Amino acid sequence: MLPKTRLGKRSPFGALVSSACPAAGTHAGQETGETSIAMATVGGEHPISRRSPEEVDMDALMAAMVLSSLSCTKSTNQWPNQIITTAPPMDCGGGDLSDGGSSGYLSIGHSNGSPAPSPPIADPAGLEQVLFDEPAPRKRRNSVKSAYRCLWPSCGKVLTSVVGIKRHIRTTHLCRGGEHERCSRSEEDFYYTEINQWDQQPQQQQSPPLPLHCSPAPASPTSSSSSPPSPPPSSPQSPPSPVCSALSRSAPSASGSIWQVKSEHSYQVGRGLSSTSYSDEVHRSLTDLSVSLRRIRGEAKKCRKVYGIEHRDQWCTSCRWKKACQRFLD
DNA sequence: TCTGCCGGGAA
DNA sequence: TTCCCGGCAGA
């Protein structure tokens, strides 16, 4: 009768989705999209591996400098830096032995094991822990034997300590000229990759079966679907940080003893869990809620389809009432 | 555009 | 409680 404004008509989840998804979808989707693009692009043609040594040197140096400067400002502006820091390392040189994009995660995510500083990881983890009350699955490294491989073109030196590999990179590759010394301190992070050897120690693995909280964490506003939407503590825009510390989150099915280049690993993780997963997982958590709050449209034919409008009297009551069909349950 | 069905109102 | 339907959202 009256034109009713049915703002509250839809389930609160619907509203929440519409309000949350833009944030999650746009941010995460775009970010991850950009990241993916960057990864793909860089992976496709890697400057370091294809260019002349001088160009490589300069590009890598530039990228590293940018990264270094960015990493210095992480504390103030968190997530954009995470985004940004995700991309440049890919530029600066994952090398050929792994997917181009992976090096970004490598250099960022290696905080799991390597002493290289990577502040952005910690905060999302804390945030997600706060939001989801889940234990941080970071312990897997305990059972991992690590080595570090130099990614410098045509080097490939493997050392067993971070210090060693850093020193190697710094002294051998970066600090040929003294002027590099200043920036190379953080730069060497990008020129080595960690290779892990998982032993068969299944019960030691403390990592949860499949940590999904990687992405929900930044999705704090979105994930509030299960809790009243509360503004993020600090950032007004509540930006999701697609980069999560998920390097060690993927659960490699270690059958036997595998050496796994971490950059590869992280690339997959990055696509599957950390970056892309942000939107994916948000979507998924949202979907799960959606299932509970609103039925997924079923594949089964409903009374309407089966009997047709003209035989509406044969419909089940729910269908007649435009409710969820009770006869053809999915 | 069609369809399922949520949310709400009327009887 | 039953019945109906506006309107949203997904396919």
Short mmCIF file of C-alpha atoms (C1' of nucleotides) in Angstrom, two decimals:
data_model
loop_
_atom_site.label_atom_id
_atom_site.label_comp_id
_atom_site.label_asym_id
_atom_site.label_seq_id
_atom_site.Cartn_x
_atom_site.Cartn_y
_atom_site.Cartn_z
CA MET A 1 0.00 0.00 0.00
CA LEU A 2 2.18 2.70 1.26
CA PRO A 3 5.47 2.92 -0.37
CA LYS A 4 7.44 1.40 2.34
CA THR A 5 11.01 2.13 2.73
CA ARG A 6 12.35 -1.25 3.39
CA LEU A 7 15.73 -0.38 4.49
CA GLY A 8 15.61 -2.81 7.26
CA LYS A 9 13.88 -5.36 5.31
CA ARG A 10 16.80 -7.21 4.04
CA SER A 11 18.74 -9.19 6.42
CA PRO A 12 21.25 -7.24 8.37
CA PHE A 13 23.79 -9.31 6.65
CA GLY A 14 22.72 -8.00 3.35
CA ALA A 15 23.29 -4.53 4.50
CA LEU A 16 26.48 -5.58 5.98
CA VAL A 17 27.58 -7.17 2.82
CA SER A 18 26.78 -4.18 0.81
CA SER A 19 28.53 -1.97 3.19
CA ALA A 20 31.41 -4.20 3.83
CA CYS A 21 32.06 -5.62 0.47
CA PRO A 22 32.94 -2.39 -1.15
CA ALA A 23 35.58 -1.94 1.39
CA ALA A 24 36.73 -5.45 1.24
CA GLY A 25 36.09 -5.95 -2.37
CA THR A 26 37.54 -2.81 -3.61
CA HIS A 27 40.43 -2.68 -1.35
CA ALA A 28 41.32 -6.23 -1.27
CA GLY A 29 40.24 -7.00 -4.72
CA GLN A 30 42.02 -4.14 -6.19
CA GLU A 31 45.01 -4.48 -4.11
CA THR A 32 45.33 -8.10 -4.70
CA GLY A 33 44.56 -7.55 -8.27
CA GLU A 34 47.26 -5.04 -8.58
CA THR A 35 49.54 -7.21 -6.71
CA SER A 36 48.76 -10.09 -8.90
CA ILE A 37 49.27 -8.03 -11.93
CA ALA A 38 52.51 -6.82 -10.63
CA MET A 39 53.50 -10.28 -9.82
CA ALA A 40 52.52 -11.58 -13.13
CA THR A 41 54.13 -8.80 -14.96
CA VAL A 42 57.28 -8.92 -13.11
CA GLY A 43 57.29 -12.60 -13.13
CA GLY A 44 56.99 -12.57 -16.82
CA GLU A 45 59.96 -10.48 -17.49
CA HIS A 46 62.27 -10.13 -14.75
CA PRO A 47 64.57 -7.23 -14.92
CA ILE A 48 67.33 -8.84 -13.14
CA SER A 49 67.35 -11.92 -15.14
CA ARG A 50 66.98 -10.35 -18.52
CA ARG A 51 68.82 -7.13 -18.47
CA SER A 52 72.35 -6.23 -18.57
CA PRO A 53 74.14 -6.35 -15.28
CA GLU A 54 74.31 -2.60 -15.06
CA GLU A 55 70.65 -2.17 -15.57
CA VAL A 56 69.92 -4.93 -13.23
CA ASP A 57 72.10 -3.39 -10.67
CA MET A 58 70.49 -0.03 -10.97
CA ASP A 59 66.99 -1.33 -11.02
CA ALA A 60 67.54 -3.53 -8.12
CA LEU A 61 69.21 -0.79 -6.29
CA MET A 62 66.42 1.60 -6.97
CA ALA A 63 63.81 -0.86 -5.94
CA ALA A 64 65.66 -1.67 -2.83
CA MET A 65 66.04 1.96 -1.99
CA VAL A 66 62.38 2.54 -2.43
CA LEU A 67 61.67 -0.40 -0.30
CA SER A 68 64.02 0.67 2.33
CA SER A 69 62.54 4.08 2.52
CA LEU A 70 59.09 2.65 2.60
CA SER A 71 59.91 0.21 5.28
CA CYS A 72 61.09 3.05 7.38
CA THR A 73 57.68 4.61 7.31
CA LYS A 74 55.71 1.52 7.93
CA SER A 75 54.89 2.32 11.44
CA THR A 76 53.02 5.41 10.55
CA ASN A 77 51.00 4.23 7.69
CA GLN A 78 50.62 0.63 7.86
CA TRP A 79 48.66 -0.98 5.22
CA PRO A 80 49.46 1.06 2.23
CA ASN A 81 53.01 0.31 2.89
CA GLN A 82 52.26 -3.27 3.04
CA ILE A 83 50.67 -3.02 -0.27
CA ILE A 84 53.48 -1.08 -1.65
CA THR A 85 56.12 -3.15 -0.16
CA THR A 86 54.55 -6.11 -1.66
CA ALA A 87 55.08 -4.88 -5.12
CA PRO A 88 58.51 -3.39 -5.26
CA PRO A 89 60.40 -6.41 -4.19
CA MET A 90 58.97 -8.15 -7.11
CA ASP A 91 60.53 -5.55 -9.18
CA CYS A 92 63.75 -5.61 -7.51
CA GLY A 93 64.51 -9.02 -8.15
CA GLY A 94 63.10 -12.31 -7.18
CA GLY A 95 65.32 -13.78 -9.73
CA ASP A 96 64.51 -16.53 -12.05
CA LEU A 97 64.48 -19.34 -9.73
CA SER A 98 61.11 -18.43 -8.49
CA ASP A 99 58.08 -16.67 -9.61
CA GLY A 100 58.77 -13.08 -9.97
CA GLY A 101 56.14 -11.97 -7.60
CA SER A 102 57.19 -14.28 -4.97
CA SER A 103 60.20 -12.38 -4.04
CA GLY A 104 57.98 -9.72 -2.72
CA TYR A 105 56.52 -12.07 -0.27
CA LEU A 106 59.84 -13.50 0.29
CA SER A 107 61.35 -10.34 1.39
CA ILE A 108 58.37 -9.36 3.37
CA GLY A 109 57.24 -12.56 4.77
CA HIS A 110 60.49 -13.95 5.77
CA SER A 111 60.00 -12.42 9.10
CA ASN A 112 58.77 -15.77 10.04
CA GLY A 113 62.15 -17.11 10.31
CA SER A 114 64.72 -14.72 9.25
CA PRO A 115 65.71 -11.88 11.43
CA ALA A 116 65.12 -9.42 8.69
CA PRO A 117 62.75 -6.81 9.95
CA SER A 118 59.28 -6.90 8.61
CA PRO A 119 56.99 -5.01 10.90
CA PRO A 120 53.89 -5.12 8.79
CA ILE A 121 53.46 -8.74 9.46
CA ALA A 122 53.07 -8.48 13.10
CA ASP A 123 50.28 -6.05 13.26
CA PRO A 124 47.82 -7.76 11.01
CA ALA A 125 48.46 -10.87 12.93
CA GLY A 126 47.73 -9.15 16.14
CA LEU A 127 44.71 -7.58 14.66
CA GLU A 128 43.39 -10.80 13.37
CA GLN A 129 44.02 -12.38 16.63
CA VAL A 130 42.10 -9.73 18.35
CA LEU A 131 39.32 -9.92 15.89
CA PHE A 132 39.06 -13.58 15.44
CA ASP A 133 40.50 -14.79 18.60
CA GLU A 134 42.52 -17.36 16.83
CA PRO A 135 45.97 -18.44 17.65
CA ALA A 136 48.60 -17.22 15.38
CA PRO A 137 49.84 -20.08 13.32
CA ARG A 138 53.42 -19.14 13.23
CA LYS A 139 55.16 -22.02 14.80
CA ARG A 140 55.77 -24.20 11.89
CA ARG A 141 59.26 -22.99 11.48
CA ASN A 142 60.27 -24.95 14.45
CA SER A 143 60.41 -28.05 12.42
CA VAL A 144 61.86 -26.46 9.39
CA LYS A 145 65.42 -26.56 8.49
CA SER A 146 66.24 -23.44 6.70
CA ALA A 147 68.89 -22.40 4.36
CA TYR A 148 69.24 -19.23 2.44
CA ARG A 149 70.00 -19.00 -1.15
CA CYS A 150 71.42 -16.01 -2.84
CA LEU A 151 69.23 -14.80 -5.60
CA TRP A 152 71.78 -12.69 -7.19
CA PRO A 153 71.97 -13.58 -10.83
CA SER A 154 74.33 -16.37 -11.46
CA CYS A 155 75.20 -16.71 -7.85
CA GLY A 156 72.89 -19.07 -6.11
CA LYS A 157 75.07 -19.44 -3.11
CA VAL A 158 73.39 -21.26 -0.29
CA LEU A 159 74.15 -20.49 3.27
CA THR A 160 72.60 -21.78 6.36
CA SER A 161 72.29 -18.60 8.27
CA VAL A 162 70.60 -15.37 7.56
CA VAL A 163 73.54 -13.49 8.79
CA GLY A 164 75.73 -15.37 6.50
CA ILE A 165 73.65 -14.90 3.46
CA LYS A 166 73.18 -11.27 4.22
CA ARG A 167 76.79 -10.77 4.68
CA HIS A 168 77.44 -12.58 1.50
CA ILE A 169 75.03 -10.44 -0.43
CA ARG A 170 76.18 -7.29 1.14
CA THR A 171 79.80 -7.89 0.69
CA THR A 172 79.77 -9.76 -2.54
CA HIS A 173 77.02 -8.11 -4.47
CA LEU A 174 75.82 -4.94 -2.92
CA CYS A 175 78.72 -3.24 -1.40
CA ARG A 176 81.11 -3.36 -4.18
CA GLY A 177 81.01 0.34 -4.00
CA GLY A 178 81.01 1.96 -0.66
CA GLU A 179 78.09 4.13 -1.47
CA HIS A 180 75.76 1.22 -1.41
CA GLU A 181 76.48 0.43 2.06
CA ARG A 182 73.87 2.58 3.57
CA CYS A 183 70.92 1.17 1.78
CA SER A 184 72.17 -2.29 1.35
CA ARG A 185 71.48 -3.07 4.90
CA SER A 186 67.91 -3.77 4.11
CA GLU A 187 68.48 -4.35 0.52
CA GLU A 188 70.14 -7.64 0.91
CA ASP A 189 66.89 -9.01 2.12
CA PHE A 190 65.66 -9.01 -1.37
CA TYR A 191 68.51 -10.90 -2.76
CA TYR A 192 68.21 -14.07 -0.91
CA THR A 193 65.50 -16.56 -0.53
CA GLU A 194 64.91 -18.96 2.16
CA ILE A 195 64.68 -22.56 1.28
CA ASN A 196 63.04 -24.82 3.74
CA GLN A 197 63.39 -28.44 4.36
CA TRP A 198 60.45 -29.97 5.97
CA ASP A 199 61.24 -33.09 7.77
CA GLN A 200 58.68 -35.63 8.50
CA GLN A 201 57.63 -34.32 11.81
CA PRO A 202 53.94 -34.06 11.39
CA GLN A 203 52.98 -33.82 14.98
CA GLN A 204 55.34 -31.02 15.55
CA GLN A 205 53.52 -28.90 13.16
CA GLN A 206 51.57 -26.56 15.17
CA SER A 207 50.03 -24.79 12.32
CA PRO A 208 46.30 -25.06 12.23
CA PRO A 209 44.81 -27.10 9.47
CA LEU A 210 44.07 -24.27 7.22
CA PRO A 211 44.38 -20.86 8.68
CA LEU A 212 41.83 -18.75 7.06
CA HIS A 213 42.23 -15.82 9.23
CA CYS A 214 44.93 -14.54 7.10
CA SER A 215 42.64 -12.41 5.16
CA PRO A 216 39.82 -11.85 7.52
CA ALA A 217 42.15 -10.05 9.72
CA PRO A 218 42.37 -7.02 7.56
CA ALA A 219 38.78 -7.51 6.85
CA SER A 220 38.04 -6.43 10.30
CA PRO A 221 35.24 -4.21 9.26
CA THR A 222 33.88 -6.89 7.09
CA SER A 223 34.39 -9.71 9.40
CA SER A 224 32.27 -7.86 11.78
CA SER A 225 29.49 -9.71 10.16
CA SER A 226 29.66 -11.87 13.14
CA SER A 227 30.02 -8.99 15.44
CA PRO A 228 28.76 -5.49 15.39
CA PRO A 229 30.72 -3.38 13.03
CA SER A 230 33.20 -1.52 15.01
CA PRO A 231 35.48 0.98 13.49
CA PRO A 232 39.04 -0.10 13.32
CA PRO A 233 41.05 1.13 16.19
CA SER A 234 43.41 3.37 14.41
CA SER A 235 42.91 3.89 10.77
CA PRO A 236 39.88 5.82 9.75
CA GLN A 237 39.62 4.12 6.43
CA SER A 238 40.03 0.72 7.94
CA PRO A 239 42.12 -0.36 5.08
CA PRO A 240 42.64 -4.00 4.74
CA SER A 241 46.14 -5.13 4.59
CA PRO A 242 46.32 -7.78 1.99
CA VAL A 243 49.75 -8.74 2.94
CA CYS A 244 49.57 -11.07 5.73
CA SER A 245 52.25 -13.00 7.28
CA ALA A 246 51.20 -16.05 5.56
CA LEU A 247 54.44 -17.32 4.28
CA SER A 248 54.42 -20.06 6.72
CA ARG A 249 50.75 -20.52 6.64
CA SER A 250 50.37 -22.75 3.73
CA ALA A 251 50.53 -26.23 4.88
CA PRO A 252 52.91 -27.98 2.61
CA SER A 253 52.19 -31.59 2.49
CA ALA A 254 55.58 -32.69 3.32
CA SER A 255 55.88 -36.19 2.19
CA GLY A 256 59.40 -37.04 2.86
CA SER A 257 61.91 -34.36 2.90
CA ILE A 258 61.34 -31.62 0.46
CA TRP A 259 63.37 -28.66 -0.25
CA GLN A 260 61.08 -25.97 -1.09
CA VAL A 261 62.10 -22.64 -2.28
CA LYS A 262 60.29 -20.32 -0.10
CA SER A 263 59.64 -17.84 -2.75
CA GLU A 264 57.72 -20.35 -4.71
CA HIS A 265 55.97 -21.33 -1.65
CA SER A 266 55.16 -17.85 -0.73
CA TYR A 267 54.02 -17.10 -4.17
CA GLN A 268 51.43 -19.74 -3.92
CA VAL A 269 50.57 -18.70 -0.51
CA GLY A 270 50.45 -15.19 -1.59
CA ARG A 271 48.00 -16.01 -4.21
CA GLY A 272 46.10 -18.49 -2.24
CA LEU A 273 46.10 -17.09 1.16
CA SER A 274 47.73 -13.90 1.79
CA SER A 275 46.90 -11.38 -0.80
CA THR A 276 44.20 -12.74 -2.89
CA SER A 277 42.91 -14.61 -0.01
CA TYR A 278 41.94 -11.44 1.60
CA SER A 279 39.10 -10.90 -0.74
CA ASP A 280 38.59 -14.56 -1.17
CA GLU A 281 38.36 -15.23 2.43
CA VAL A 282 36.27 -12.27 3.12
CA HIS A 283 33.99 -13.43 0.46
CA ARG A 284 34.02 -16.85 1.94
CA SER A 285 33.30 -15.78 5.46
CA LEU A 286 30.63 -13.66 4.15
CA THR A 287 29.37 -16.53 2.13
CA ASP A 288 29.25 -18.79 5.08
CA LEU A 289 27.23 -16.27 6.89
CA SER A 290 25.17 -15.82 3.86
CA VAL A 291 24.37 -19.46 3.91
CA SER A 292 23.14 -19.21 7.37
CA LEU A 293 21.35 -15.97 6.99
CA ARG A 294 20.06 -16.37 3.55
CA ARG A 295 19.82 -19.56 1.70
CA ILE A 296 21.96 -20.09 -1.23
CA ARG A 297 19.91 -20.31 -4.28
CA GLY A 298 19.34 -23.94 -4.78
CA GLU A 299 20.02 -25.98 -7.80
CA ALA A 300 16.91 -28.00 -7.31
CA LYS A 301 13.83 -27.07 -9.10
CA LYS A 302 11.31 -25.39 -7.00
CA CYS A 303 7.63 -25.73 -7.01
CA ARG A 304 7.38 -22.75 -9.19
CA LYS A 305 9.49 -24.31 -11.82
CA VAL A 306 8.10 -27.76 -11.46
CA TYR A 307 4.48 -26.97 -11.44
CA GLY A 308 4.50 -23.61 -13.01
CA ILE A 309 2.62 -20.55 -12.10
CA GLU A 310 -0.60 -21.93 -13.39
CA HIS A 311 -0.49 -24.83 -10.95
CA ARG A 312 0.29 -22.78 -8.01
CA ASP A 313 -2.10 -24.74 -5.89
CA GLN A 314 0.28 -27.64 -6.15
CA TRP A 315 3.14 -25.66 -4.78
CA CYS A 316 4.28 -26.23 -1.32
CA THR A 317 3.08 -23.75 1.17
CA SER A 318 6.36 -22.05 1.42
CA CYS A 319 6.57 -21.53 -2.25
CA ARG A 320 3.09 -20.20 -2.29
CA TRP A 321 4.06 -17.82 0.39
CA LYS A 322 7.22 -16.98 -1.38
CA LYS A 323 9.21 -18.56 1.30
CA ALA A 324 12.02 -20.98 1.02
CA CYS A 325 10.76 -24.04 -0.72
CA GLN A 326 10.15 -26.92 1.61
CA ARG A 327 9.41 -29.49 -0.97
CA PHE A 328 12.47 -29.37 -3.09
CA LEU A 329 15.08 -28.87 -0.55
CA ASP A 330 18.58 -28.53 -1.74
"C1'" DT B 1 15.22 -10.84 -16.89
"C1'" DC B 2 14.00 -14.58 -14.10
"C1'" DT B 3 13.86 -16.73 -9.82
"C1'" DG B 4 14.24 -17.68 -4.84
"C1'" DC B 5 12.99 -16.05 -0.72
"C1'" DC B 6 13.51 -12.55 3.18
"C1'" DG B 7 11.04 -9.42 5.74
"C1'" DG B 8 7.05 -7.51 6.89
"C1'" DG B 9 2.22 -6.56 6.79
"C1'" DA B 10 -2.65 -7.88 6.50
"C1'" DA B 11 -6.31 -10.95 7.59
"C1'" DT C 1 -1.17 -18.29 12.73
"C1'" DT C 2 -1.90 -18.11 8.04
"C1'" DC C 3 -1.53 -15.86 3.89
"C1'" DC C 4 0.29 -12.61 0.78
"C1'" DC C 5 3.52 -9.69 -1.47
"C1'" DG C 6 7.26 -5.94 -2.14
"C1'" DG C 7 11.55 -6.00 -3.23
"C1'" DC C 8 16.36 -7.53 -2.93
"C1'" DA C 9 19.96 -10.28 -4.71
"C1'" DG C 10 21.88 -13.96 -7.30
"C1'" DA C 11 21.96 -16.54 -11.60
#
